[in-house]
Amino acid sequence: MDVIWPTIPDFLVGTRNTLFYCLASFPIALVLGMFLALMDGSRIVWLHGPARIFIEVVRGTPILAQIFIIYYGLGALLGLINPSWALLINVWTAGIGTLALNYAAYEAEVYRAGFLSVEQGQAEAALSLGLSPSQNFFHIQLPQAIPLMIPPFVNDFIYLLKDSAIVSVIAGSDLTSVLNSYVRTHASNPLPFFLLAIVLYLVMSLPVSYVAKRLERRLRAAL
Amino acid sequence: MSLDLHYKQEKPPDIARKRNLWPRNRMVGANYLYYILLAAVIGAFGYYLYTYRDLSLLYLPEMIRGALVTLLVSVLSGICAIIFGLLGAFGSLARFRPLRWLTGIYVEVIRGTPLLVQLYLWYYGIRLLLSNIGFDPHDMLFNSMTVLQSNSLVPDSFNIFFYGILGLSFNYGAYLTEVFRTGILSVERGQSEAALSLGLDERQTMRYIILPQAIRSIIPPLTNNFITLIQDSAFLSVIAVIELEYITIGFALPQADSNQKMYVFVLGALLYLVMCYPLSVAARMMERRLTPDHA
């Protein structure tokens, strides 16, 4: 136990960095996911084609492979176009970018499910009452779809908290990287550090999952 | 605008067809152009693969061997995860309260911490602890295989595989606990009440009435979890299990030329895609067949 005390500040910095990765990439994932869902639901094949391909590729490859491709590969590609653009790719941007792109694909499915859950009758009634398609979308469908989509979004945020550990393989500075460095140096007695890291992760994720369950219960009661 | 599904249009009535009134999903000229462009992009990707074909000839055999290891690890982890999931589901539905409590803690802790941290824990933490006590899976298997005269079949890295598969299946067991639990609870209460009132005891009810019906709602999330398991087996590469991602990283990072580095990573991702995409297509077809039509 006394082994841990001097290392706690490092672990707290790691926790702060993990939260930073998650809070930075989740909004980007939500916005990108919305555009992706709109593209995917369109009848225009120029839109739903590339969107479908993106979603299938992102969901079919491991996030580990994606982060390596973006960190090592994209830097090289950007460097070909314009040498100063290669400086854009560092651990932070690669991590946040990979997490955002990966989760955008999953959020697109959530948006799609949310909009499909709003009854078709609502849209038909709106259009037959004379509302324009965009009025129908913004005033009828969207307000009814958003409460249905919030519990899956919160669940996805919990998954994001854990998937943020992936940046440790490209030497990011989140909680798992701190844990990794201490476990490598204290190989004879690593268990206290594991305990500390697990407690910190639970402190981050349990409140969110509690909120998610409460929201889900309220939503199910409302239905 | 509506996010409609791409369903097949029915035949329009004669009058609409004559007057060209029916909205049909016709292939417009722009659609043809898109598919031509898509074919061109795929052709360009094929040309990209061809450009670095010496790299693929060099590395592809080893990577395919790694992909087979990935599949083997995923299947073994999947089976163990189903076992853990069933134990967890029955534990969470048990009447013995400490068992429910224990299972709840298992599910919450595992679902609240990253898989990477759990793998590190299994490999760096628990393995060392157990080997201090004297539990060494490799030695145990080696000694028992010596009796069967085939101890050369046991690889030196067996410990890594053992704890890697254990870590993966323990993790996915927690998610599958929730899947099985939801599936079992989704069978209507009336079924179990009728079975019990007809004289079946609890075990018979579970085995003959509830589980066959629960399997229908269990299979879609189960297949999705299995596909994610195949991808998450890539994490085993960080604890030095020699599967596809490990081999890809091992070949790619030493490359001096960044383009070649990117190519090897793309090749690895392509192999994962080849493994996972058919499975996800099959899973979606199965899901569509299993979902009852709500009219």
Short mmCIF file of C-alpha atoms in Angstrom, two decimals:
data_model
loop_
_atom_site.label_atom_id
_atom_site.label_comp_id
_atom_site.label_asym_id
_atom_site.label_seq_id
_atom_site.Cartn_x
_atom_site.Cartn_y
_atom_site.Cartn_z
CA MET A 1 0.00 0.00 0.00
CA ASP A 2 2.84 2.38 0.75
CA VAL A 3 4.23 1.54 -2.64
CA ILE A 4 1.28 3.32 -4.20
CA TRP A 5 1.24 6.61 -2.30
CA PRO A 6 4.01 8.40 -4.23
CA THR A 7 2.58 7.23 -7.55
CA ILE A 8 -0.97 8.47 -7.03
CA PRO A 9 -0.38 11.90 -8.64
CA ASP A 10 0.81 10.20 -11.84
CA PHE A 11 -2.27 8.02 -11.87
CA LEU A 12 -4.49 11.05 -11.37
CA VAL A 13 -2.81 12.79 -14.29
CA GLY A 14 -3.45 9.66 -16.32
CA THR A 15 -7.11 9.74 -15.32
CA ARG A 16 -7.34 13.37 -16.33
CA ASN A 17 -5.81 12.56 -19.71
CA THR A 18 -8.22 9.66 -20.21
CA LEU A 19 -11.15 11.95 -19.50
CA PHE A 20 -9.68 14.48 -21.88
CA TYR A 21 -9.43 11.92 -24.68
CA CYS A 22 -13.02 10.79 -24.10
CA LEU A 23 -14.60 14.21 -23.68
CA ALA A 24 -12.80 15.47 -26.77
CA SER A 25 -13.66 12.60 -29.06
CA PHE A 26 -17.25 11.88 -28.00
CA PRO A 27 -18.82 15.12 -29.30
CA ILE A 28 -16.89 14.78 -32.55
CA ALA A 29 -18.14 11.21 -32.83
CA LEU A 30 -21.73 12.35 -32.23
CA VAL A 31 -21.59 15.04 -34.90
CA LEU A 32 -19.79 12.86 -37.44
CA GLY A 33 -22.18 10.03 -36.64
CA MET A 34 -25.16 12.23 -37.36
CA PHE A 35 -23.79 13.20 -40.77
CA LEU A 36 -22.92 9.59 -41.44
CA ALA A 37 -26.44 8.50 -40.52
CA LEU A 38 -27.98 11.14 -42.76
CA MET A 39 -25.76 10.01 -45.61
CA ASP A 40 -26.51 6.37 -44.94
CA GLY A 41 -30.27 6.91 -44.95
CA SER A 42 -30.34 8.80 -48.19
CA ARG A 43 -31.58 7.31 -51.40
CA ILE A 44 -28.79 8.97 -53.33
CA VAL A 45 -26.24 6.25 -53.89
CA TRP A 46 -23.38 8.76 -53.91
CA LEU A 47 -24.20 9.39 -50.27
CA HIS A 48 -25.25 6.04 -48.86
CA GLY A 49 -22.59 4.12 -50.76
CA PRO A 50 -19.47 5.71 -49.23
CA ALA A 51 -21.22 5.95 -45.85
CA ARG A 52 -21.98 2.23 -45.87
CA ILE A 53 -18.43 1.40 -46.92
CA PHE A 54 -17.01 3.58 -44.15
CA ILE A 55 -19.25 2.02 -41.50
CA GLU A 56 -18.51 -1.54 -42.63
CA VAL A 57 -14.75 -1.00 -42.77
CA VAL A 58 -14.60 0.75 -39.42
CA ARG A 59 -16.74 -1.88 -37.74
CA GLY A 60 -14.89 -4.73 -39.41
CA THR A 61 -11.35 -3.86 -38.38
CA PRO A 62 -9.98 -3.81 -34.86
CA ILE A 63 -9.50 -0.42 -33.27
CA LEU A 64 -5.90 -1.41 -32.61
CA ALA A 65 -5.29 -1.72 -36.35
CA GLN A 66 -7.08 1.57 -36.97
CA ILE A 67 -5.00 3.52 -34.53
CA PHE A 68 -1.79 2.13 -36.01
CA ILE A 69 -2.90 2.99 -39.52
CA ILE A 70 -3.81 6.53 -38.53
CA TYR A 71 -0.78 7.19 -36.37
CA TYR A 72 1.91 5.65 -38.56
CA GLY A 73 0.26 5.64 -41.96
CA LEU A 74 -1.67 8.89 -42.15
CA GLY A 75 1.36 10.88 -41.11
CA ALA A 76 3.28 9.50 -44.04
CA LEU A 77 0.44 10.19 -46.45
CA LEU A 78 0.00 13.75 -45.21
CA GLY A 79 3.71 14.26 -45.47
CA LEU A 80 3.55 13.38 -49.14
CA ILE A 81 0.94 16.04 -49.81
CA ASN A 82 2.48 18.82 -47.77
CA PRO A 83 5.36 18.38 -45.34
CA SER A 84 3.95 20.72 -42.72
CA TRP A 85 0.71 18.74 -42.60
CA ALA A 86 2.55 15.71 -41.25
CA LEU A 87 3.06 17.66 -38.02
CA LEU A 88 -0.67 17.45 -37.42
CA ILE A 89 -0.40 13.79 -36.48
CA ASN A 90 0.79 13.41 -32.90
CA VAL A 91 -0.38 11.05 -30.18
CA TRP A 92 -3.22 13.32 -29.10
CA THR A 93 -4.71 14.01 -32.53
CA ALA A 94 -4.24 10.41 -33.67
CA GLY A 95 -5.89 9.09 -30.52
CA ILE A 96 -8.80 11.52 -30.55
CA GLY A 97 -9.22 11.14 -34.31
CA THR A 98 -9.26 7.33 -34.21
CA LEU A 99 -11.69 7.22 -31.31
CA ALA A 100 -13.95 9.79 -32.95
CA LEU A 101 -13.98 8.03 -36.33
CA ASN A 102 -14.49 4.60 -34.81
CA TYR A 103 -17.34 5.72 -32.59
CA ALA A 104 -18.92 7.80 -35.35
CA ALA A 105 -19.64 4.51 -37.15
CA TYR A 106 -21.36 3.08 -34.09
CA GLU A 107 -23.27 6.30 -33.40
CA ALA A 108 -24.55 6.28 -36.98
CA GLU A 109 -26.24 2.96 -36.26
CA VAL A 110 -27.73 4.42 -33.07
CA TYR A 111 -29.09 7.44 -34.96
CA ARG A 112 -30.56 5.14 -37.58
CA ALA A 113 -32.22 2.95 -34.96
CA GLY A 114 -33.51 6.03 -33.18
CA PHE A 115 -35.12 7.47 -36.27
CA LEU A 116 -36.59 4.15 -37.25
CA SER A 117 -38.20 3.94 -33.83
CA VAL A 118 -40.25 7.05 -34.39
CA GLU A 119 -43.46 5.78 -35.91
CA GLN A 120 -43.89 6.22 -39.61
CA GLY A 121 -47.38 7.54 -38.90
CA GLN A 122 -45.95 10.70 -37.37
CA ALA A 123 -44.11 11.59 -40.55
CA GLU A 124 -47.10 10.74 -42.71
CA ALA A 125 -49.43 12.84 -40.57
CA ALA A 126 -47.02 15.75 -40.61
CA LEU A 127 -46.62 15.66 -44.37
CA SER A 128 -50.34 15.31 -44.94
CA LEU A 129 -50.99 18.28 -42.66
CA GLY A 130 -48.86 20.38 -44.96
CA LEU A 131 -45.54 20.59 -43.14
CA SER A 132 -42.52 20.63 -45.40
CA PRO A 133 -40.09 17.70 -45.18
CA SER A 134 -37.53 19.75 -43.26
CA GLN A 135 -40.18 21.02 -40.85
CA ASN A 136 -41.26 17.42 -40.38
CA PHE A 137 -37.69 16.44 -39.62
CA PHE A 138 -36.77 19.19 -37.21
CA HIS A 139 -40.06 19.67 -35.38
CA ILE A 140 -41.64 16.20 -35.39
CA GLN A 141 -39.13 13.43 -35.85
CA LEU A 142 -35.99 14.82 -34.22
CA PRO A 143 -37.57 15.78 -30.87
CA GLN A 144 -39.12 12.34 -30.58
CA ALA A 145 -35.98 10.51 -31.64
CA ILE A 146 -33.56 12.25 -29.28
CA PRO A 147 -34.91 10.78 -25.98
CA LEU A 148 -34.79 7.33 -27.54
CA MET A 149 -31.16 7.78 -28.52
CA ILE A 150 -29.78 9.09 -25.24
CA PRO A 151 -29.42 5.76 -23.36
CA PRO A 152 -27.44 4.13 -26.19
CA PHE A 153 -25.27 7.24 -26.38
CA VAL A 154 -24.53 7.08 -22.68
CA ASN A 155 -23.70 3.39 -23.00
CA ASP A 156 -21.38 4.21 -25.87
CA PHE A 157 -19.66 6.80 -23.72
CA ILE A 158 -18.94 4.08 -21.18
CA TYR A 159 -17.44 1.95 -23.94
CA LEU A 160 -15.41 4.97 -25.03
CA LEU A 161 -14.00 5.40 -21.53
CA LYS A 162 -12.61 1.91 -21.81
CA ASP A 163 -11.56 2.05 -25.43
CA SER A 164 -9.51 5.15 -24.65
CA ALA A 165 -6.98 2.70 -23.22
CA ILE A 166 -5.97 2.00 -26.80
CA VAL A 167 -3.83 5.13 -26.96
CA SER A 168 -1.41 3.44 -24.58
CA VAL A 169 -0.08 1.33 -27.45
CA ILE A 170 1.08 4.43 -29.31
CA ALA A 171 2.63 5.84 -26.14
CA GLY A 172 -0.21 8.12 -25.23
CA SER A 173 -0.32 9.33 -21.65
CA ASP A 174 -3.62 8.02 -20.37
CA LEU A 175 -4.32 5.88 -17.32
CA THR A 176 -3.38 2.58 -18.96
CA SER A 177 -0.04 3.97 -20.10
CA VAL A 178 0.77 5.08 -16.55
CA LEU A 179 -0.27 1.66 -15.29
CA ASN A 180 1.85 0.00 -17.95
CA SER A 181 4.95 1.98 -17.05
CA TYR A 182 4.64 1.21 -13.37
CA VAL A 183 3.90 -2.47 -13.95
CA ARG A 184 6.98 -2.81 -16.15
CA THR A 185 9.21 -1.25 -13.54
CA HIS A 186 7.67 -3.02 -10.54
CA ALA A 187 7.36 -6.41 -12.19
CA SER A 188 7.77 -8.27 -8.93
CA ASN A 189 4.76 -6.75 -7.23
CA PRO A 190 2.41 -5.19 -9.74
CA LEU A 191 -0.90 -5.96 -8.08
CA PRO A 192 -1.37 -2.75 -6.05
CA PHE A 193 -1.03 -0.69 -9.22
CA PHE A 194 -3.64 -2.83 -10.95
CA LEU A 195 -5.94 -2.32 -8.03
CA LEU A 196 -5.44 1.43 -8.19
CA ALA A 197 -6.05 1.56 -11.95
CA ILE A 198 -9.17 -0.60 -11.70
CA VAL A 199 -10.54 1.58 -8.91
CA LEU A 200 -9.91 4.72 -10.96
CA TYR A 201 -11.59 3.23 -14.02
CA LEU A 202 -14.57 2.18 -11.94
CA VAL A 203 -14.76 5.65 -10.41
CA MET A 204 -14.98 7.00 -13.95
CA SER A 205 -17.43 4.50 -15.39
CA LEU A 206 -19.74 3.48 -12.55
CA PRO A 207 -21.42 6.86 -12.10
CA VAL A 208 -22.02 7.09 -15.83
CA SER A 209 -23.46 3.59 -15.94
CA TYR A 210 -25.69 4.41 -12.96
CA VAL A 211 -26.96 7.47 -14.82
CA ALA A 212 -27.49 5.30 -17.90
CA LYS A 213 -29.59 2.81 -15.97
CA ARG A 214 -31.67 5.55 -14.42
CA LEU A 215 -32.28 7.11 -17.83
CA GLU A 216 -33.21 3.78 -19.32
CA ARG A 217 -35.66 3.07 -16.53
CA ARG A 218 -37.27 6.49 -16.94
CA LEU A 219 -37.50 5.99 -20.66
CA ARG A 220 -39.07 2.58 -20.36
CA ALA A 221 -41.56 3.94 -17.84
CA ALA A 222 -42.42 6.77 -20.19
CA LEU A 223 -43.07 4.34 -23.01
CA MET B 1 -36.70 13.65 -45.45
CA SER B 2 -36.94 10.25 -43.95
CA LEU B 3 -34.40 7.62 -43.16
CA ASP B 4 -36.18 4.87 -45.05
CA LEU B 5 -34.89 1.39 -45.59
CA HIS B 6 -33.94 0.26 -49.04
CA TYR B 7 -36.83 -2.10 -49.48
CA LYS B 8 -37.99 -3.60 -52.70
CA GLN B 9 -40.83 -1.70 -54.30
CA GLU B 10 -43.99 -3.63 -55.09
CA LYS B 11 -45.53 -3.75 -58.52
CA PRO B 12 -47.52 -0.56 -59.17
CA PRO B 13 -51.08 -0.70 -60.44
CA ASP B 14 -51.52 -0.53 -64.20
CA ILE B 15 -52.75 3.05 -64.29
CA ALA B 16 -49.67 4.32 -62.47
CA ARG B 17 -47.38 2.38 -64.71
CA LYS B 18 -49.04 3.72 -67.83
CA ARG B 19 -48.83 7.31 -66.70
CA ASN B 20 -45.31 6.91 -65.27
CA LEU B 21 -46.52 8.05 -61.87
CA TRP B 22 -45.04 5.43 -59.53
CA PRO B 23 -41.82 6.36 -57.68
CA ARG B 24 -39.40 3.66 -58.66
CA ASN B 25 -35.85 3.20 -57.52
CA ARG B 26 -34.57 3.34 -61.02
CA MET B 27 -30.91 3.27 -61.84
CA VAL B 28 -30.38 6.81 -62.99
CA GLY B 29 -27.36 7.81 -65.00
CA ALA B 30 -25.75 9.16 -61.82
CA ASN B 31 -26.12 5.74 -60.20
CA TYR B 32 -24.29 4.09 -63.09
CA LEU B 33 -21.57 6.68 -62.74
CA TYR B 34 -21.25 5.90 -59.02
CA TYR B 35 -20.85 2.19 -59.59
CA ILE B 36 -18.34 2.80 -62.35
CA LEU B 37 -16.39 5.10 -60.02
CA LEU B 38 -16.59 2.50 -57.24
CA ALA B 39 -15.21 -0.13 -59.60
CA ALA B 40 -12.43 2.28 -60.51
CA VAL B 41 -11.61 2.88 -56.84
CA ILE B 42 -11.51 -0.84 -56.17
CA GLY B 43 -9.32 -1.24 -59.24
CA ALA B 44 -7.00 1.47 -57.92
CA PHE B 45 -6.84 -0.32 -54.59
CA GLY B 46 -6.00 -3.52 -56.43
CA TYR B 47 -3.27 -1.68 -58.28
CA TYR B 48 -1.97 -0.41 -54.93
CA LEU B 49 -1.85 -3.98 -53.70
CA TYR B 50 -0.08 -4.98 -56.90
CA THR B 51 2.50 -2.22 -56.60
CA TYR B 52 3.82 -3.58 -53.36
CA ARG B 53 3.31 -7.21 -54.29
CA ASP B 54 6.85 -8.13 -53.29
CA LEU B 55 5.99 -7.07 -49.75
CA SER B 56 2.83 -9.16 -49.82
CA LEU B 57 4.66 -12.21 -51.17
CA LEU B 58 7.15 -11.76 -48.39
CA TYR B 59 4.77 -11.24 -45.51
CA LEU B 60 1.42 -12.68 -46.49
CA PRO B 61 2.12 -16.35 -45.65
CA GLU B 62 3.16 -15.46 -42.13
CA MET B 63 0.22 -13.10 -41.74
CA ILE B 64 -2.23 -15.75 -42.90
CA ARG B 65 -0.75 -18.09 -40.34
CA GLY B 66 -1.33 -15.35 -37.79
CA ALA B 67 -4.90 -14.97 -38.99
CA LEU B 68 -5.45 -18.68 -38.37
CA VAL B 69 -4.08 -18.24 -34.86
CA THR B 70 -6.47 -15.32 -34.42
CA LEU B 71 -9.39 -17.48 -35.48
CA LEU B 72 -8.32 -20.30 -33.19
CA VAL B 73 -7.91 -17.95 -30.25
CA SER B 74 -11.26 -16.31 -30.97
CA VAL B 75 -13.12 -19.60 -31.20
CA LEU B 76 -11.57 -20.92 -27.98
CA SER B 77 -12.24 -17.64 -26.19
CA GLY B 78 -15.77 -17.63 -27.52
CA ILE B 79 -16.48 -21.08 -26.17
CA CYS B 80 -15.02 -20.22 -22.77
CA ALA B 81 -16.87 -16.91 -22.79
CA ILE B 82 -20.15 -18.73 -23.41
CA ILE B 83 -19.36 -20.97 -20.45
CA PHE B 84 -18.57 -17.98 -18.24
CA GLY B 85 -21.64 -16.20 -19.56
CA LEU B 86 -23.95 -19.11 -18.77
CA LEU B 87 -22.47 -19.42 -15.28
CA GLY B 88 -22.88 -15.71 -14.78
CA ALA B 89 -26.44 -15.62 -16.11
CA PHE B 90 -27.60 -18.47 -13.91
CA GLY B 91 -25.72 -16.92 -11.04
CA SER B 92 -27.46 -13.60 -11.50
CA LEU B 93 -30.84 -15.31 -11.59
CA ALA B 94 -30.13 -17.50 -8.59
CA ARG B 95 -32.18 -17.46 -5.43
CA PHE B 96 -29.07 -17.46 -3.24
CA ARG B 97 -28.46 -13.79 -2.64
CA PRO B 98 -24.64 -13.74 -2.20
CA LEU B 99 -24.36 -15.49 -5.55
CA ARG B 100 -26.38 -12.77 -7.23
CA TRP B 101 -24.24 -10.18 -5.48
CA LEU B 102 -21.01 -11.86 -6.57
CA THR B 103 -22.15 -12.12 -10.17
CA GLY B 104 -23.20 -8.48 -10.09
CA ILE B 105 -19.76 -7.44 -8.96
CA TYR B 106 -18.17 -9.59 -11.64
CA VAL B 107 -20.25 -8.00 -14.39
CA GLU B 108 -19.85 -4.43 -13.13
CA VAL B 109 -16.09 -4.59 -12.61
CA ILE B 110 -15.36 -6.30 -15.89
CA ARG B 111 -17.65 -4.03 -17.87
CA GLY B 112 -16.24 -0.97 -16.16
CA THR B 113 -12.56 -1.54 -16.90
CA PRO B 114 -10.82 -1.74 -20.27
CA LEU B 115 -9.98 -5.08 -21.83
CA LEU B 116 -6.37 -3.94 -22.14
CA VAL B 117 -6.06 -3.39 -18.40
CA GLN B 118 -7.65 -6.79 -17.76
CA LEU B 119 -5.24 -8.51 -20.12
CA TYR B 120 -2.31 -6.82 -18.39
CA LEU B 121 -3.75 -7.92 -15.07
CA TRP B 122 -4.05 -11.54 -16.17
CA TYR B 123 -0.64 -11.67 -17.76
CA TYR B 124 1.51 -9.49 -15.49
CA GLY B 125 -0.42 -9.83 -12.28
CA ILE B 126 -2.22 -13.11 -11.89
CA ARG B 127 0.28 -15.18 -13.83
CA LEU B 128 3.10 -14.04 -11.56
CA LEU B 129 1.00 -14.62 -8.49
CA LEU B 130 0.05 -18.13 -9.55
CA SER B 131 3.55 -19.04 -10.63
CA ASN B 132 4.80 -17.99 -7.20
CA ILE B 133 2.41 -20.50 -5.74
CA GLY B 134 3.60 -23.02 -8.28
CA PHE B 135 0.77 -23.07 -10.80
CA ASP B 136 2.33 -23.03 -14.23
CA PRO B 137 0.01 -24.12 -17.05
CA HIS B 138 2.83 -24.75 -19.47
CA ASP B 139 4.66 -27.08 -17.13
CA MET B 140 1.49 -28.85 -16.15
CA LEU B 141 0.50 -29.50 -19.75
CA PHE B 142 4.04 -30.42 -20.68
CA ASN B 143 4.26 -32.99 -17.93
CA SER B 144 0.89 -34.48 -18.74
CA MET B 145 1.66 -34.61 -22.46
CA THR B 146 4.94 -36.38 -21.68
CA VAL B 147 2.85 -39.29 -20.49
CA LEU B 148 1.23 -39.35 -23.94
CA GLN B 149 4.66 -39.14 -25.62
CA SER B 150 3.73 -35.89 -27.37
CA ASN B 151 5.12 -33.10 -25.25
CA SER B 152 6.70 -31.42 -28.26
CA LEU B 153 3.23 -30.28 -29.20
CA VAL B 154 3.20 -27.87 -26.28
CA PRO B 155 4.61 -24.51 -27.43
CA ASP B 156 6.90 -22.57 -25.16
CA SER B 157 4.56 -19.63 -25.26
CA PHE B 158 1.67 -21.69 -23.95
CA ASN B 159 1.42 -19.56 -20.82
CA ILE B 160 0.78 -16.46 -22.90
CA PHE B 161 -1.95 -18.18 -24.89
CA PHE B 162 -3.48 -19.62 -21.74
CA TYR B 163 -3.72 -16.35 -19.88
CA GLY B 164 -4.63 -14.41 -23.00
CA ILE B 165 -7.57 -16.67 -23.80
CA LEU B 166 -8.56 -16.67 -20.13
CA GLY B 167 -8.51 -12.88 -20.03
CA LEU B 168 -10.53 -12.52 -23.24
CA SER B 169 -13.13 -15.08 -22.26
CA PHE B 170 -13.45 -13.67 -18.74
CA ASN B 171 -14.11 -10.26 -20.25
CA TYR B 172 -16.62 -11.41 -22.83
CA GLY B 173 -18.22 -13.70 -20.27
CA ALA B 174 -19.40 -10.59 -18.44
CA TYR B 175 -21.00 -9.14 -21.57
CA LEU B 176 -22.53 -12.49 -22.46
CA THR B 177 -23.91 -12.75 -18.94
CA GLU B 178 -26.04 -9.73 -19.70
CA VAL B 179 -27.02 -11.12 -23.10
CA PHE B 180 -28.06 -14.49 -21.70
CA ARG B 181 -29.81 -12.87 -18.78
CA THR B 182 -31.83 -10.60 -21.06
CA GLY B 183 -32.62 -13.51 -23.33
CA ILE B 184 -33.83 -15.72 -20.52
CA LEU B 185 -35.86 -12.92 -18.96
CA SER B 186 -37.42 -12.09 -22.31
CA VAL B 187 -39.30 -15.38 -22.40
CA GLU B 188 -42.75 -14.61 -21.03
CA ARG B 189 -43.44 -15.55 -17.47
CA GLY B 190 -46.50 -17.40 -18.58
CA GLN B 191 -44.36 -20.06 -20.16
CA SER B 192 -42.54 -20.91 -16.96
CA GLU B 193 -45.74 -20.65 -14.93
CA ALA B 194 -47.51 -23.04 -17.28
CA ALA B 195 -44.59 -25.44 -17.22
CA LEU B 196 -44.41 -25.41 -13.44
CA SER B 197 -48.14 -25.89 -13.11
CA LEU B 198 -47.98 -28.82 -15.51
CA GLY B 199 -45.63 -30.56 -13.16
CA LEU B 200 -42.15 -29.90 -14.57
CA ASP B 201 -39.58 -28.97 -12.00
CA GLU B 202 -37.30 -25.96 -12.30
CA ARG B 203 -34.47 -27.65 -14.11
CA GLN B 204 -36.80 -29.26 -16.64
CA THR B 205 -38.55 -25.94 -17.22
CA MET B 206 -35.27 -24.24 -17.90
CA ARG B 207 -34.01 -26.97 -20.17
CA TYR B 208 -37.08 -27.79 -22.25
CA ILE B 209 -39.17 -24.63 -22.21
CA ILE B 210 -37.23 -21.49 -21.49
CA LEU B 211 -33.82 -22.03 -23.05
CA PRO B 212 -35.07 -23.06 -26.51
CA GLN B 213 -37.18 -19.91 -26.66
CA ALA B 214 -34.49 -17.73 -25.16
CA ILE B 215 -32.00 -18.80 -27.82
CA ARG B 216 -33.96 -16.86 -30.42
CA SER B 217 -33.35 -13.55 -28.71
CA ILE B 218 -29.84 -14.53 -27.67
CA ILE B 219 -28.41 -15.34 -31.08
CA PRO B 220 -28.20 -11.83 -32.65
CA PRO B 221 -26.28 -10.18 -29.80
CA LEU B 222 -24.21 -13.35 -29.47
CA THR B 223 -23.03 -13.17 -33.07
CA ASN B 224 -22.31 -9.46 -32.77
CA ASN B 225 -20.25 -10.11 -29.66
CA PHE B 226 -18.39 -12.90 -31.43
CA ILE B 227 -17.46 -10.60 -34.31
CA THR B 228 -16.21 -8.01 -31.81
CA LEU B 229 -14.31 -10.83 -30.08
CA ILE B 230 -12.42 -11.59 -33.28
CA GLN B 231 -11.38 -7.96 -33.51
CA ASP B 232 -10.55 -7.70 -29.84
CA SER B 233 -8.26 -10.70 -30.11
CA ALA B 234 -5.96 -8.12 -31.69
CA PHE B 235 -5.41 -6.84 -28.16
CA LEU B 236 -3.63 -10.07 -27.31
CA SER B 237 -0.77 -8.77 -29.41
CA VAL B 238 0.19 -6.40 -26.62
CA ILE B 239 0.89 -9.36 -24.36
CA ALA B 240 2.95 -10.96 -27.08
CA VAL B 241 0.52 -13.56 -28.33
CA ILE B 242 1.65 -14.23 -31.89
CA GLU B 243 -1.56 -13.54 -33.73
CA LEU B 244 -2.33 -11.41 -36.73
CA GLU B 245 -1.91 -7.95 -35.21
CA TYR B 246 1.32 -8.92 -33.50
CA ILE B 247 2.77 -10.15 -36.79
CA THR B 248 1.52 -7.08 -38.64
CA ILE B 249 3.12 -4.72 -36.14
CA GLY B 250 6.29 -6.80 -36.14
CA PHE B 251 6.60 -6.55 -39.91
CA ALA B 252 5.39 -2.99 -40.32
CA LEU B 253 7.24 -0.95 -37.74
CA PRO B 254 10.80 -1.87 -38.81
CA GLN B 255 10.07 -0.71 -42.35
CA ALA B 256 12.18 2.27 -43.25
CA ASP B 257 9.87 3.62 -45.92
CA SER B 258 6.65 5.05 -44.49
CA ASN B 259 4.70 3.97 -47.54
CA GLN B 260 5.73 0.39 -47.02
CA LYS B 261 4.87 0.72 -43.34
CA MET B 262 1.40 1.90 -44.27
CA TYR B 263 1.07 -0.92 -46.80
CA VAL B 264 1.77 -3.65 -44.24
CA PHE B 265 -0.74 -2.12 -41.81
CA VAL B 266 -3.33 -1.93 -44.59
CA LEU B 267 -2.64 -5.57 -45.46
CA GLY B 268 -3.24 -6.59 -41.86
CA ALA B 269 -6.47 -4.59 -41.68
CA LEU B 270 -7.56 -6.17 -44.95
CA LEU B 271 -7.09 -9.64 -43.50
CA TYR B 272 -9.22 -8.69 -40.49
CA LEU B 273 -11.86 -7.34 -42.83
CA VAL B 274 -11.81 -10.57 -44.84
CA MET B 275 -12.37 -12.47 -41.61
CA CYS B 276 -15.04 -10.26 -40.08
CA TYR B 277 -17.08 -8.88 -42.97
CA PRO B 278 -18.57 -12.18 -44.19
CA LEU B 279 -19.41 -13.04 -40.58
CA SER B 280 -21.19 -9.74 -40.05
CA VAL B 281 -23.12 -10.13 -43.30
CA ALA B 282 -24.13 -13.64 -42.25
CA ALA B 283 -25.04 -12.37 -38.78
CA ARG B 284 -27.26 -9.68 -40.24
CA MET B 285 -29.02 -12.16 -42.54
CA MET B 286 -29.61 -14.47 -39.61
CA GLU B 287 -30.89 -11.57 -37.54
CA ARG B 288 -33.34 -10.59 -40.24
CA ARG B 289 -34.62 -14.16 -40.39
CA LEU B 290 -34.99 -14.43 -36.65
CA THR B 291 -36.74 -11.11 -36.07
CA PRO B 292 -40.50 -11.56 -36.15
CA ASP B 293 -42.35 -9.12 -38.37
CA HIS B 294 -44.34 -6.67 -36.32
CA ALA B 295 -47.29 -5.80 -38.51
#
